[in-house]
Amino acid sequence: MELIAPNSTRVLWLDSDDRTVSSGKPFLIEQGWIVDQARNLVEAIDRISRASYDAVILDLQLPDTLGTDAWIYIRRLQPNIIGVMTTNSASLLNLIRVDAPGLTAYLRKPLPMQVVINTVTEALGKTKLIMQTIDPHIGE
């Protein structure tokens, strides 16, 4: 069983491009985050069914589905998770700006990792504030 420090941010990175993940993952780990990779929706669902994640970074073009469709499945399994959608294509980036609850950013690759870190941190802060408003004992 993996020991996880309390308050560690746990991220699932859903991208079939190992180079993208391997180049960005060290920046997230440096923040104290736990980062798992899934290369397709099937792997992502398997991981999400076994662990709780705070955020998912997902590519728009996956081997087995579109990232927008994957997001729907992910949110059904973990409704409070936040997401960052990524793509290599500037034209696709303009097309995917849909109103999807929990998706906090749409970023073009190569990913500016400090922007990813800031976006996820800010979104998680807002989520925690909302949850504490509902239940003041959350986070104690």
JSON list of C-alpha atoms in Angstrom, two decimals:
[
{"chain": "A", "resi": 1, "resn": "MET", "atom": "CA", "xyz": [0.00, 0.00, 0.00]},
{"chain": "A", "resi": 2, "resn": "GLU", "atom": "CA", "xyz": [1.35, 3.42, -0.99]},
{"chain": "A", "resi": 3, "resn": "LEU", "atom": "CA", "xyz": [1.81, 5.90, 1.83]},
{"chain": "A", "resi": 4, "resn": "ILE", "atom": "CA", "xyz": [0.68, 9.38, 0.88]},
{"chain": "A", "resi": 5, "resn": "ALA", "atom": "CA", "xyz": [1.43, 12.47, 2.91]},
{"chain": "A", "resi": 6, "resn": "PRO", "atom": "CA", "xyz": [-1.69, 14.19, 4.20]},
{"chain": "A", "resi": 7, "resn": "ASN", "atom": "CA", "xyz": [-2.66, 17.19, 2.07]},
{"chain": "A", "resi": 8, "resn": "SER", "atom": "CA", "xyz": [-0.63, 15.91, -0.91]},
{"chain": "A", "resi": 9, "resn": "THR", "atom": "CA", "xyz": [-2.20, 16.78, -4.22]},
{"chain": "A", "resi": 10, "resn": "ARG", "atom": "CA", "xyz": [-2.82, 13.65, -6.25]},
{"chain": "A", "resi": 11, "resn": "VAL", "atom": "CA", "xyz": [-2.93, 14.07, -10.03]},
{"chain": "A", "resi": 12, "resn": "LEU", "atom": "CA", "xyz": [-3.81, 11.65, -12.80]},
{"chain": "A", "resi": 13, "resn": "TRP", "atom": "CA", "xyz": [-2.11, 12.56, -16.08]},
{"chain": "A", "resi": 14, "resn": "LEU", "atom": "CA", "xyz": [-4.13, 11.06, -18.93]},
{"chain": "A", "resi": 15, "resn": "ASP", "atom": "CA", "xyz": [-1.94, 11.24, -22.03]},
{"chain": "A", "resi": 16, "resn": "SER", "atom": "CA", "xyz": [-0.59, 8.58, -24.38]},
{"chain": "A", "resi": 17, "resn": "ASP", "atom": "CA", "xyz": [2.52, 10.68, -25.09]},
{"chain": "A", "resi": 18, "resn": "ASP", "atom": "CA", "xyz": [5.09, 9.42, -22.58]},
{"chain": "A", "resi": 19, "resn": "ARG", "atom": "CA", "xyz": [7.50, 12.23, -23.49]},
{"chain": "A", "resi": 20, "resn": "THR", "atom": "CA", "xyz": [5.01, 14.91, -22.50]},
{"chain": "A", "resi": 21, "resn": "VAL", "atom": "CA", "xyz": [4.33, 13.25, -19.17]},
{"chain": "A", "resi": 22, "resn": "SER", "atom": "CA", "xyz": [7.97, 12.43, -18.40]},
{"chain": "A", "resi": 23, "resn": "SER", "atom": "CA", "xyz": [9.05, 16.01, -19.13]},
{"chain": "A", "resi": 24, "resn": "GLY", "atom": "CA", "xyz": [6.34, 17.60, -16.98]},
{"chain": "A", "resi": 25, "resn": "LYS", "atom": "CA", "xyz": [6.00, 15.11, -14.14]},
{"chain": "A", "resi": 26, "resn": "PRO", "atom": "CA", "xyz": [9.21, 16.16, -12.29]},
{"chain": "A", "resi": 27, "resn": "PHE", "atom": "CA", "xyz": [7.85, 19.72, -11.90]},
{"chain": "A", "resi": 28, "resn": "LEU", "atom": "CA", "xyz": [4.70, 18.40, -10.24]},
{"chain": "A", "resi": 29, "resn": "ILE", "atom": "CA", "xyz": [6.62, 15.99, -8.01]},
{"chain": "A", "resi": 30, "resn": "GLU", "atom": "CA", "xyz": [8.86, 18.90, -6.99]},
{"chain": "A", "resi": 31, "resn": "GLN", "atom": "CA", "xyz": [5.68, 20.54, -5.64]},
{"chain": "A", "resi": 32, "resn": "GLY", "atom": "CA", "xyz": [5.11, 17.47, -3.46]},
{"chain": "A", "resi": 33, "resn": "TRP", "atom": "CA", "xyz": [2.36, 16.14, -5.71]},
{"chain": "A", "resi": 34, "resn": "ILE", "atom": "CA", "xyz": [1.74, 12.46, -6.39]},
{"chain": "A", "resi": 35, "resn": "VAL", "atom": "CA", "xyz": [1.42, 11.90, -10.16]},
{"chain": "A", "resi": 36, "resn": "ASP", "atom": "CA", "xyz": [0.10, 8.78, -11.88]},
{"chain": "A", "resi": 37, "resn": "GLN", "atom": "CA", "xyz": [-0.13, 8.29, -15.64]},
{"chain": "A", "resi": 38, "resn": "ALA", "atom": "CA", "xyz": [-2.86, 6.65, -17.67]},
{"chain": "A", "resi": 39, "resn": "ARG", "atom": "CA", "xyz": [-2.34, 6.28, -21.42]},
{"chain": "A", "resi": 40, "resn": "ASN", "atom": "CA", "xyz": [-6.00, 5.78, -22.36]},
{"chain": "A", "resi": 41, "resn": "LEU", "atom": "CA", "xyz": [-9.50, 5.95, -20.90]},
{"chain": "A", "resi": 42, "resn": "VAL", "atom": "CA", "xyz": [-9.53, 2.29, -19.84]},
{"chain": "A", "resi": 43, "resn": "GLU", "atom": "CA", "xyz": [-6.37, 2.80, -17.74]},
{"chain": "A", "resi": 44, "resn": "ALA", "atom": "CA", "xyz": [-7.76, 6.06, -16.36]},
{"chain": "A", "resi": 45, "resn": "ILE", "atom": "CA", "xyz": [-11.00, 4.44, -15.22]},
{"chain": "A", "resi": 46, "resn": "ASP", "atom": "CA", "xyz": [-9.03, 1.62, -13.61]},
{"chain": "A", "resi": 47, "resn": "ARG", "atom": "CA", "xyz": [-6.84, 4.07, -11.68]},
{"chain": "A", "resi": 48, "resn": "ILE", "atom": "CA", "xyz": [-9.74, 6.33, -10.68]},
{"chain": "A", "resi": 49, "resn": "SER", "atom": "CA", "xyz": [-11.75, 3.38, -9.42]},
{"chain": "A", "resi": 50, "resn": "ARG", "atom": "CA", "xyz": [-8.86, 2.44, -7.10]},
{"chain": "A", "resi": 51, "resn": "ALA", "atom": "CA", "xyz": [-7.65, 5.86, -5.90]},
{"chain": "A", "resi": 52, "resn": "SER", "atom": "CA", "xyz": [-8.98, 9.32, -5.21]},
{"chain": "A", "resi": 53, "resn": "TYR", "atom": "CA", "xyz": [-7.53, 12.13, -7.31]},
{"chain": "A", "resi": 54, "resn": "ASP", "atom": "CA", "xyz": [-7.67, 15.88, -6.83]},
{"chain": "A", "resi": 55, "resn": "ALA", "atom": "CA", "xyz": [-7.02, 16.72, -10.47]},
{"chain": "A", "resi": 56, "resn": "VAL", "atom": "CA", "xyz": [-6.59, 15.23, -13.91]},
{"chain": "A", "resi": 57, "resn": "ILE", "atom": "CA", "xyz": [-4.51, 16.61, -16.76]},
{"chain": "A", "resi": 58, "resn": "LEU", "atom": "CA", "xyz": [-5.95, 15.10, -19.91]},
{"chain": "A", "resi": 59, "resn": "ASP", "atom": "CA", "xyz": [-5.11, 15.26, -23.57]},
{"chain": "A", "resi": 60, "resn": "LEU", "atom": "CA", "xyz": [-7.89, 16.05, -26.02]},
{"chain": "A", "resi": 61, "resn": "GLN", "atom": "CA", "xyz": [-6.82, 13.30, -28.43]},
{"chain": "A", "resi": 62, "resn": "LEU", "atom": "CA", "xyz": [-6.56, 9.94, -26.69]},
{"chain": "A", "resi": 63, "resn": "PRO", "atom": "CA", "xyz": [-6.03, 6.58, -28.41]},
{"chain": "A", "resi": 64, "resn": "ASP", "atom": "CA", "xyz": [-9.49, 5.31, -27.47]},
{"chain": "A", "resi": 65, "resn": "THR", "atom": "CA", "xyz": [-11.66, 8.44, -27.19]},
{"chain": "A", "resi": 66, "resn": "LEU", "atom": "CA", "xyz": [-11.70, 12.21, -27.09]},
{"chain": "A", "resi": 67, "resn": "GLY", "atom": "CA", "xyz": [-10.60, 13.92, -23.91]},
{"chain": "A", "resi": 68, "resn": "THR", "atom": "CA", "xyz": [-13.98, 15.66, -23.71]},
{"chain": "A", "resi": 69, "resn": "ASP", "atom": "CA", "xyz": [-15.73, 12.27, -23.61]},
{"chain": "A", "resi": 70, "resn": "ALA", "atom": "CA", "xyz": [-13.18, 10.91, -21.13]},
{"chain": "A", "resi": 71, "resn": "TRP", "atom": "CA", "xyz": [-13.90, 13.90, -18.90]},
{"chain": "A", "resi": 72, "resn": "ILE", "atom": "CA", "xyz": [-17.57, 12.91, -18.66]},
{"chain": "A", "resi": 73, "resn": "TYR", "atom": "CA", "xyz": [-16.65, 9.41, -17.42]},
{"chain": "A", "resi": 74, "resn": "ILE", "atom": "CA", "xyz": [-14.06, 10.75, -15.00]},
{"chain": "A", "resi": 75, "resn": "ARG", "atom": "CA", "xyz": [-16.50, 13.24, -13.44]},
{"chain": "A", "resi": 76, "resn": "ARG", "atom": "CA", "xyz": [-19.09, 10.51, -12.98]},
{"chain": "A", "resi": 77, "resn": "LEU", "atom": "CA", "xyz": [-16.58, 8.49, -10.97]},
{"chain": "A", "resi": 78, "resn": "GLN", "atom": "CA", "xyz": [-15.12, 11.42, -9.03]},
{"chain": "A", "resi": 79, "resn": "PRO", "atom": "CA", "xyz": [-17.51, 14.40, -9.13]},
{"chain": "A", "resi": 80, "resn": "ASN", "atom": "CA", "xyz": [-15.22, 16.77, -7.21]},
{"chain": "A", "resi": 81, "resn": "ILE", "atom": "CA", "xyz": [-12.14, 16.27, -9.39]},
{"chain": "A", "resi": 82, "resn": "ILE", "atom": "CA", "xyz": [-10.89, 19.26, -11.38]},
{"chain": "A", "resi": 83, "resn": "GLY", "atom": "CA", "xyz": [-9.40, 19.03, -14.86]},
{"chain": "A", "resi": 84, "resn": "VAL", "atom": "CA", "xyz": [-6.96, 20.68, -17.24]},
{"chain": "A", "resi": 85, "resn": "MET", "atom": "CA", "xyz": [-7.47, 19.81, -20.93]},
{"chain": "A", "resi": 86, "resn": "THR", "atom": "CA", "xyz": [-4.42, 19.85, -23.21]},
{"chain": "A", "resi": 87, "resn": "THR", "atom": "CA", "xyz": [-3.83, 19.61, -26.95]},
{"chain": "A", "resi": 88, "resn": "ASN", "atom": "CA", "xyz": [-1.11, 20.00, -29.56]},
{"chain": "A", "resi": 89, "resn": "SER", "atom": "CA", "xyz": [-3.42, 21.82, -31.94]},
{"chain": "A", "resi": 90, "resn": "ALA", "atom": "CA", "xyz": [-4.19, 25.54, -31.73]},
{"chain": "A", "resi": 91, "resn": "SER", "atom": "CA", "xyz": [-7.27, 25.09, -33.94]},
{"chain": "A", "resi": 92, "resn": "LEU", "atom": "CA", "xyz": [-8.62, 22.27, -31.76]},
{"chain": "A", "resi": 93, "resn": "LEU", "atom": "CA", "xyz": [-7.98, 24.37, -28.67]},
{"chain": "A", "resi": 94, "resn": "ASN", "atom": "CA", "xyz": [-10.47, 26.92, -29.99]},
{"chain": "A", "resi": 95, "resn": "LEU", "atom": "CA", "xyz": [-13.06, 24.22, -30.69]},
{"chain": "A", "resi": 96, "resn": "ILE", "atom": "CA", "xyz": [-12.98, 22.57, -27.27]},
{"chain": "A", "resi": 97, "resn": "ARG", "atom": "CA", "xyz": [-13.81, 25.61, -25.20]},
{"chain": "A", "resi": 98, "resn": "VAL", "atom": "CA", "xyz": [-17.01, 24.01, -24.01]},
{"chain": "A", "resi": 99, "resn": "ASP", "atom": "CA", "xyz": [-18.71, 24.61, -20.69]},
{"chain": "A", "resi": 100, "resn": "ALA", "atom": "CA", "xyz": [-17.75, 21.45, -18.84]},
{"chain": "A", "resi": 101, "resn": "PRO", "atom": "CA", "xyz": [-18.08, 21.54, -15.05]},
{"chain": "A", "resi": 102, "resn": "GLY", "atom": "CA", "xyz": [-14.74, 21.09, -13.33]},
{"chain": "A", "resi": 103, "resn": "LEU", "atom": "CA", "xyz": [-12.56, 21.82, -16.36]},
{"chain": "A", "resi": 104, "resn": "THR", "atom": "CA", "xyz": [-10.52, 24.79, -15.20]},
{"chain": "A", "resi": 105, "resn": "ALA", "atom": "CA", "xyz": [-8.20, 25.38, -18.16]},
{"chain": "A", "resi": 106, "resn": "TYR", "atom": "CA", "xyz": [-7.50, 24.48, -21.76]},
{"chain": "A", "resi": 107, "resn": "LEU", "atom": "CA", "xyz": [-3.77, 24.57, -22.51]},
{"chain": "A", "resi": 108, "resn": "ARG", "atom": "CA", "xyz": [-1.72, 24.08, -25.66]},
{"chain": "A", "resi": 109, "resn": "LYS", "atom": "CA", "xyz": [1.33, 21.83, -25.65]},
{"chain": "A", "resi": 110, "resn": "PRO", "atom": "CA", "xyz": [4.15, 22.13, -24.87]},
{"chain": "A", "resi": 111, "resn": "LEU", "atom": "CA", "xyz": [2.67, 22.70, -21.45]},
{"chain": "A", "resi": 112, "resn": "PRO", "atom": "CA", "xyz": [3.85, 25.68, -19.42]},
{"chain": "A", "resi": 113, "resn": "MET", "atom": "CA", "xyz": [4.24, 23.70, -16.19]},
{"chain": "A", "resi": 114, "resn": "GLN", "atom": "CA", "xyz": [4.11, 26.72, -13.88]},
{"chain": "A", "resi": 115, "resn": "VAL", "atom": "CA", "xyz": [0.75, 27.63, -15.44]},
{"chain": "A", "resi": 116, "resn": "VAL", "atom": "CA", "xyz": [-0.46, 24.05, -14.87]},
{"chain": "A", "resi": 117, "resn": "ILE", "atom": "CA", "xyz": [0.70, 24.17, -11.23]},
{"chain": "A", "resi": 118, "resn": "ASN", "atom": "CA", "xyz": [-0.89, 27.59, -10.62]},
{"chain": "A", "resi": 119, "resn": "THR", "atom": "CA", "xyz": [-4.15, 26.61, -12.33]},
{"chain": "A", "resi": 120, "resn": "VAL", "atom": "CA", "xyz": [-4.56, 23.37, -10.38]},
{"chain": "A", "resi": 121, "resn": "THR", "atom": "CA", "xyz": [-3.54, 24.99, -7.08]},
{"chain": "A", "resi": 122, "resn": "GLU", "atom": "CA", "xyz": [-5.99, 27.86, -7.54]},
{"chain": "A", "resi": 123, "resn": "ALA", "atom": "CA", "xyz": [-8.85, 25.56, -8.58]},
{"chain": "A", "resi": 124, "resn": "LEU", "atom": "CA", "xyz": [-8.24, 23.22, -5.66]},
{"chain": "A", "resi": 125, "resn": "GLY", "atom": "CA", "xyz": [-8.21, 26.20, -3.29]},
{"chain": "A", "resi": 126, "resn": "LYS", "atom": "CA", "xyz": [-11.60, 27.33, -4.59]},
{"chain": "A", "resi": 127, "resn": "THR", "atom": "CA", "xyz": [-12.99, 23.80, -4.34]},
{"chain": "A", "resi": 128, "resn": "LYS", "atom": "CA", "xyz": [-11.78, 23.46, -0.75]},
{"chain": "A", "resi": 129, "resn": "LEU", "atom": "CA", "xyz": [-13.33, 26.83, 0.15]},
{"chain": "A", "resi": 130, "resn": "ILE", "atom": "CA", "xyz": [-16.68, 25.76, -1.33]},
{"chain": "A", "resi": 131, "resn": "MET", "atom": "CA", "xyz": [-16.56, 22.41, 0.48]},
{"chain": "A", "resi": 132, "resn": "GLN", "atom": "CA", "xyz": [-15.71, 24.15, 3.79]},
{"chain": "A", "resi": 133, "resn": "THR", "atom": "CA", "xyz": [-18.68, 26.47, 3.29]},
{"chain": "A", "resi": 134, "resn": "ILE", "atom": "CA", "xyz": [-20.89, 23.38, 3.00]},
{"chain": "A", "resi": 135, "resn": "ASP", "atom": "CA", "xyz": [-19.16, 21.55, 5.88]},
{"chain": "A", "resi": 136, "resn": "PRO", "atom": "CA", "xyz": [-16.88, 23.66, 8.12]},
{"chain": "A", "resi": 137, "resn": "HIS", "atom": "CA", "xyz": [-15.11, 20.53, 9.44]},
{"chain": "A", "resi": 138, "resn": "ILE", "atom": "CA", "xyz": [-13.57, 19.65, 6.05]},
{"chain": "A", "resi": 139, "resn": "GLY", "atom": "CA", "xyz": [-9.82, 20.05, 6.11]},
{"chain": "A", "resi": 140, "resn": "GLU", "atom": "CA", "xyz": [-9.46, 19.67, 9.87]}
]
